[in-house]
mmCIF file with all atom_site columns, C-alpha atoms in Angstrom:
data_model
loop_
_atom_site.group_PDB
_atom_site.id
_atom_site.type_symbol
_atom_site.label_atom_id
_atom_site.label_alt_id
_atom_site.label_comp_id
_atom_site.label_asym_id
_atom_site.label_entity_id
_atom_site.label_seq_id
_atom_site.pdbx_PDB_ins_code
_atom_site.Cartn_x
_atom_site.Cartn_y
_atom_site.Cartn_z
_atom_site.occupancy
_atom_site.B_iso_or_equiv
_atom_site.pdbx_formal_charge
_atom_site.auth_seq_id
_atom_site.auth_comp_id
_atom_site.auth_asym_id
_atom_site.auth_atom_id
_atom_site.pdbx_PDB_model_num
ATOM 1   C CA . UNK B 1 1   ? 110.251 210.027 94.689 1.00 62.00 ? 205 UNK B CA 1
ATOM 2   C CA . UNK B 1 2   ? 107.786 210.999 97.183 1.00 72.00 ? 206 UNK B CA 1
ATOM 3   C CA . UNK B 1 3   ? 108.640 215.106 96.860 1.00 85.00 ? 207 UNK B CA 1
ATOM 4   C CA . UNK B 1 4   ? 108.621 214.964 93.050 1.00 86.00 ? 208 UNK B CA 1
ATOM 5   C CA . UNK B 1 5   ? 105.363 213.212 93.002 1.00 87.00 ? 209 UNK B CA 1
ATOM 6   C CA . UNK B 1 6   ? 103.934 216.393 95.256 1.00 88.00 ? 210 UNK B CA 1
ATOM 7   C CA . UNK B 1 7   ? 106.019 218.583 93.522 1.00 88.00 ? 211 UNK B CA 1
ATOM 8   C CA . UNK B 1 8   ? 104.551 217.434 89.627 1.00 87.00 ? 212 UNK B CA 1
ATOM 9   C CA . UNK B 1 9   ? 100.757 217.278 91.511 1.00 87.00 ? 213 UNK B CA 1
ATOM 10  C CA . UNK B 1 10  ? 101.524 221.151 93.010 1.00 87.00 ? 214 UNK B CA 1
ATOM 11  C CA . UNK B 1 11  ? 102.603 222.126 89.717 1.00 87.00 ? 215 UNK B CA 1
ATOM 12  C CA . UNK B 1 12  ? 100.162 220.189 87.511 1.00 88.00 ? 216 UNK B CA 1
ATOM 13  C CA . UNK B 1 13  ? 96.819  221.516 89.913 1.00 88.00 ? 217 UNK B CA 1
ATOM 14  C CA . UNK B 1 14  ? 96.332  225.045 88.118 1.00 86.00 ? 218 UNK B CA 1
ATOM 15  C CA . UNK B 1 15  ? 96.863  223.523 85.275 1.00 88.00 ? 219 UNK B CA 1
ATOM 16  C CA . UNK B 1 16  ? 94.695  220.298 85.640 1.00 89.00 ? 220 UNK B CA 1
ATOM 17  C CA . UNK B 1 17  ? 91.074  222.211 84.349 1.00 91.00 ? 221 UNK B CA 1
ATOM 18  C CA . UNK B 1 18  ? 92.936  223.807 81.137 1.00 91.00 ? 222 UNK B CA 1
ATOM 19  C CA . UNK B 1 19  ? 94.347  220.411 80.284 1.00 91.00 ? 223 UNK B CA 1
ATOM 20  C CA . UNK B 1 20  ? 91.299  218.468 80.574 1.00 91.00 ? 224 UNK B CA 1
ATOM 21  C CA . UNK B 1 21  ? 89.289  221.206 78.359 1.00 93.00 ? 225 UNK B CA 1
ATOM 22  C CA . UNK B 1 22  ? 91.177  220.754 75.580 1.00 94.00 ? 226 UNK B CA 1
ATOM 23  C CA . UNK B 1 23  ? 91.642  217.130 76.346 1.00 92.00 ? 227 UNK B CA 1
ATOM 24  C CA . UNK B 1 24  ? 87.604  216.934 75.907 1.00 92.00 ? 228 UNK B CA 1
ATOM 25  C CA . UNK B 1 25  ? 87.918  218.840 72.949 1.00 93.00 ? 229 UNK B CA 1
ATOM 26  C CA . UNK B 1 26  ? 89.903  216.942 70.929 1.00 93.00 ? 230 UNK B CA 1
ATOM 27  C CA . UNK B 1 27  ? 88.054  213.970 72.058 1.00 91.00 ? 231 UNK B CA 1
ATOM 28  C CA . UNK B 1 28  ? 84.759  215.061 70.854 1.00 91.00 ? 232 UNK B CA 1
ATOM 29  C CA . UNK B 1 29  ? 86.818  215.473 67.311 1.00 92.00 ? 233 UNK B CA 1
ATOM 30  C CA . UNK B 1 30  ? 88.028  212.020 67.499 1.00 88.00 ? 234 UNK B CA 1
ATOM 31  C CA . UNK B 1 31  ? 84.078  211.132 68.520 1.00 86.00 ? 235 UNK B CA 1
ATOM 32  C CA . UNK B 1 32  ? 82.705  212.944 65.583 1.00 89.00 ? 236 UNK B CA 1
ATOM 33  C CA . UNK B 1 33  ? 85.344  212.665 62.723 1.00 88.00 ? 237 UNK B CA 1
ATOM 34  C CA . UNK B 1 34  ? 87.093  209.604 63.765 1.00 81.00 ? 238 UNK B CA 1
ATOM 35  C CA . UNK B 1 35  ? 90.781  209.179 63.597 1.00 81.00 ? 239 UNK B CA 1
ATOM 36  C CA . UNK B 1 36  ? 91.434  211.017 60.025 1.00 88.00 ? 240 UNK B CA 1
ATOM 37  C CA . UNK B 1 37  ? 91.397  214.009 62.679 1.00 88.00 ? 241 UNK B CA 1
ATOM 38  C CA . UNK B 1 38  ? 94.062  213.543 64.154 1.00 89.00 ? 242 UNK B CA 1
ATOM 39  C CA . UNK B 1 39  ? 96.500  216.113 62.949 1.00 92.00 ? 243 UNK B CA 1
ATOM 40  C CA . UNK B 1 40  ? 93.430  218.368 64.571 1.00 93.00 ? 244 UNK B CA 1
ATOM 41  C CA . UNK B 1 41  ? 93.791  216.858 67.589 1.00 93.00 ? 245 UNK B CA 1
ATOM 42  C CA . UNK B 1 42  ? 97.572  217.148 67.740 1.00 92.00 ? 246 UNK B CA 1
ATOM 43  C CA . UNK B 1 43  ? 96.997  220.985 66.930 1.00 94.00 ? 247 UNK B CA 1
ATOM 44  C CA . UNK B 1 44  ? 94.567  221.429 69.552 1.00 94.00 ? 248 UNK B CA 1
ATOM 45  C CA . UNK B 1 45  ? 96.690  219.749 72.417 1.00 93.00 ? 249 UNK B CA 1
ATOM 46  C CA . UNK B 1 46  ? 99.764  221.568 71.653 1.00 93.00 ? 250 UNK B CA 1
ATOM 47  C CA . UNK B 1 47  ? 97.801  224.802 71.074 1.00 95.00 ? 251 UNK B CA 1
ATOM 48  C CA . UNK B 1 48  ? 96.518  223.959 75.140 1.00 93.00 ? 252 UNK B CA 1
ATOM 49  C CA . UNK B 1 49  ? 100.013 223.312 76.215 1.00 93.00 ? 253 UNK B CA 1
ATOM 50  C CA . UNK B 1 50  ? 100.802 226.635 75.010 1.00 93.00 ? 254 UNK B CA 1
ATOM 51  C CA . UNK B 1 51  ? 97.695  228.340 76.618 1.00 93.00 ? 255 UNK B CA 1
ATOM 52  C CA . UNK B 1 52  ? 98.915  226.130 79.590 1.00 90.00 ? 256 UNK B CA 1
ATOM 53  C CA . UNK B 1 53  ? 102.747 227.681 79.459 1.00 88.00 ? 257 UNK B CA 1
ATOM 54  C CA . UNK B 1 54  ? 101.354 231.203 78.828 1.00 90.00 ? 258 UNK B CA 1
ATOM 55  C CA . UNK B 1 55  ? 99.099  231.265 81.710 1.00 88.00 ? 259 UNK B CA 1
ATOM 56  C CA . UNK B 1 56  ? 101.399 229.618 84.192 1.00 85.00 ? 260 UNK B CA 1
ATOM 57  C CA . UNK B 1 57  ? 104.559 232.345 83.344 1.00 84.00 ? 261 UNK B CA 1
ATOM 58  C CA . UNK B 1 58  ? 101.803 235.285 83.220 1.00 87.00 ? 262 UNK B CA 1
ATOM 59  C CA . UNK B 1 59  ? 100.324 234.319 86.861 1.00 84.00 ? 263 UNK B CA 1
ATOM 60  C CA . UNK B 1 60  ? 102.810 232.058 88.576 1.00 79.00 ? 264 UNK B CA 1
ATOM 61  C CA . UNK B 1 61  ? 106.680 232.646 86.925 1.00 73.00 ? 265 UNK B CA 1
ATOM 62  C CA . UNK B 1 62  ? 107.481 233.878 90.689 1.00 79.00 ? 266 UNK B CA 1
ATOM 63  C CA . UNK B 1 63  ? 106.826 230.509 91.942 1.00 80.00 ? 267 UNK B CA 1
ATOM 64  C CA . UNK B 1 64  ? 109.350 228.760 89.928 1.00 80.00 ? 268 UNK B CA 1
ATOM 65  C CA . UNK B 1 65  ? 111.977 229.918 92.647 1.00 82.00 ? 269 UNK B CA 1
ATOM 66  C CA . UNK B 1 66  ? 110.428 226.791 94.631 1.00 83.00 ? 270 UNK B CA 1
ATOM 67  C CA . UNK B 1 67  ? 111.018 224.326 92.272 1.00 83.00 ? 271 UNK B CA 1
ATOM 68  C CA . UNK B 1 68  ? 114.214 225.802 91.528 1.00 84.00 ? 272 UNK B CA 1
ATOM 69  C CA . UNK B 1 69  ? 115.545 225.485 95.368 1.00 85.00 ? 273 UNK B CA 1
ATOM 70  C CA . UNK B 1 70  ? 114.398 221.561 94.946 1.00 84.00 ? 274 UNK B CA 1
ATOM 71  C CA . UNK B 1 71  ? 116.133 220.645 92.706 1.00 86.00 ? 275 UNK B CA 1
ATOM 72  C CA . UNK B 1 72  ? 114.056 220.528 89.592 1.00 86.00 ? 276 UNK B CA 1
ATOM 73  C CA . UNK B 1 73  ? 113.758 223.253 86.783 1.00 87.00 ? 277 UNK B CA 1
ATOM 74  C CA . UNK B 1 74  ? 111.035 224.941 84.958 1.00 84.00 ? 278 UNK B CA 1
ATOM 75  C CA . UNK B 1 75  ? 111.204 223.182 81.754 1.00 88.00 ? 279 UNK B CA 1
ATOM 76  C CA . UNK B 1 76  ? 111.804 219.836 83.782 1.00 90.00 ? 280 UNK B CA 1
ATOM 77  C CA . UNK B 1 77  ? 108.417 220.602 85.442 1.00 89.00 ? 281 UNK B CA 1
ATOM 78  C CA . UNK B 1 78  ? 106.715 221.507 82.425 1.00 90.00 ? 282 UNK B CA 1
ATOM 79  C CA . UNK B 1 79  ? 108.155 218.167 80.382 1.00 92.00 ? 283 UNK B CA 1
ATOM 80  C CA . UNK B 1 80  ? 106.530 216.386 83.701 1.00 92.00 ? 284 UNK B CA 1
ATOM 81  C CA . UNK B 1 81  ? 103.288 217.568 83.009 1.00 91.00 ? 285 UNK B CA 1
ATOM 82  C CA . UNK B 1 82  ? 102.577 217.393 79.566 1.00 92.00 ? 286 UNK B CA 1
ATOM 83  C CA . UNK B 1 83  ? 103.671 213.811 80.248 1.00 93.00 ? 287 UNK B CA 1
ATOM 84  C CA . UNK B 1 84  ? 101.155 213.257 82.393 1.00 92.00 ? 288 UNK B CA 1
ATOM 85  C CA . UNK B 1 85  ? 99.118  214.792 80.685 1.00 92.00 ? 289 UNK B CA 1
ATOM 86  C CA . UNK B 1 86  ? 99.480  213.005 77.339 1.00 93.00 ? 290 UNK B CA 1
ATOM 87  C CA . UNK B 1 87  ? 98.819  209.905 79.703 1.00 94.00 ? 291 UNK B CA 1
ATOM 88  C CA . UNK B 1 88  ? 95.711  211.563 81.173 1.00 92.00 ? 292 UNK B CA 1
ATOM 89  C CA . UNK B 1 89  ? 94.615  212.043 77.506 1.00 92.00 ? 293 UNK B CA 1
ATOM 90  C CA . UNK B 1 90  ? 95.538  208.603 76.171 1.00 92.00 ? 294 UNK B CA 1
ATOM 91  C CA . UNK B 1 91  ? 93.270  207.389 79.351 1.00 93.00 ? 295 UNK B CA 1
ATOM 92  C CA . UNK B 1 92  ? 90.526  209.556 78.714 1.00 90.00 ? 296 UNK B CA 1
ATOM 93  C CA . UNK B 1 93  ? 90.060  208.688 75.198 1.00 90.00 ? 297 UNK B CA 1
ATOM 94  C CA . UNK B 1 94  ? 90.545  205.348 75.637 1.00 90.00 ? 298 UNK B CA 1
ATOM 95  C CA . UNK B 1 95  ? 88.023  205.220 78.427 1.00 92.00 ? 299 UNK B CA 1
ATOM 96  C CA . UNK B 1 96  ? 85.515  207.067 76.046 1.00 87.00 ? 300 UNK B CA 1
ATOM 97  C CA . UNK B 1 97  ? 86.205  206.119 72.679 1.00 85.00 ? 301 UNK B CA 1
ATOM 98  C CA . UNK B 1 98  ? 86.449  202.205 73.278 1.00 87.00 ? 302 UNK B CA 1
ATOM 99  C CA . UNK B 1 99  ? 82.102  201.730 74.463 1.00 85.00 ? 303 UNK B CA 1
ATOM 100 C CA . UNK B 1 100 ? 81.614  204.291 71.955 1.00 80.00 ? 304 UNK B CA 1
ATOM 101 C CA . UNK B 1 101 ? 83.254  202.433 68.699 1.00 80.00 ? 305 UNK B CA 1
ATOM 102 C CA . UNK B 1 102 ? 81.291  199.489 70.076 1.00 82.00 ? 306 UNK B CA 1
ATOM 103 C CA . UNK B 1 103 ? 77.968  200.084 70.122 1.00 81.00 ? 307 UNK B CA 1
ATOM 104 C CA . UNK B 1 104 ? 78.453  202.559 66.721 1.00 78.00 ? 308 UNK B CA 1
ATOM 105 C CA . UNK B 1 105 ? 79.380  198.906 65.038 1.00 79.00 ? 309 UNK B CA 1
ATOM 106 C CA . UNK B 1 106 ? 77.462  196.699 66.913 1.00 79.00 ? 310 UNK B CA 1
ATOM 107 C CA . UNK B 1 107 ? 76.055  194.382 64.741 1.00 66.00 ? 311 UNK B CA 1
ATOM 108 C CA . UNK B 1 108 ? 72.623  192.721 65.529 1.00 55.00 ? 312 UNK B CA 1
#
């Protein structure tokens, strides 16, 4: 368990700063339009998974040998990621969302 954790983190790390961009975006539309945005939200995380896929088979579809030779797949890796990812998100928005909600209907 060990290996795949490094494994995920190796894959996940050019990846990470794409991820959270469009994580931040679609948290400043849940900040400003609330949650009747969230079939923009869904569109603009799936729209970074594919800039995400794109850019990882453009600049680093010769390092999918490694993976390969331990075990895992591509598409295994990728489902890896965009789970934690999704995770990442739900934290995220949770973390900034929850104080914000509160003192927007604060009463007093």
């Amino acid at each position: 368990m060990k290996r795949l954790t490094t494994l995920i983190f190796h894959f996940y790390r050019p990846l990470f700063f794409i991820n959270l961009v469009f994580s931040f975006c679609a948290i400043f539309d849940l900040i400003k339009f609330g949650l009747r945005a969230m079939p923009i939200v869904i569109i603009i995380k799936l729209f970074g998974y594919l800039v995400c896929i794109s850019y990882q088979y453009f600049f680093s579809a010769k390092s999918y040998f490694y993976y390969r030779n331990a075990g895992l797949s591509a598409r295994l890796m990728y489902t890896y990621i965009f789970i934690l990812d999704i995770l990442l998100f739900i934290l995220l928005s949770t973390i900034i969302l929850i104080p914000f909600y509160a003192l927007t209907h604060l009463k007093g």
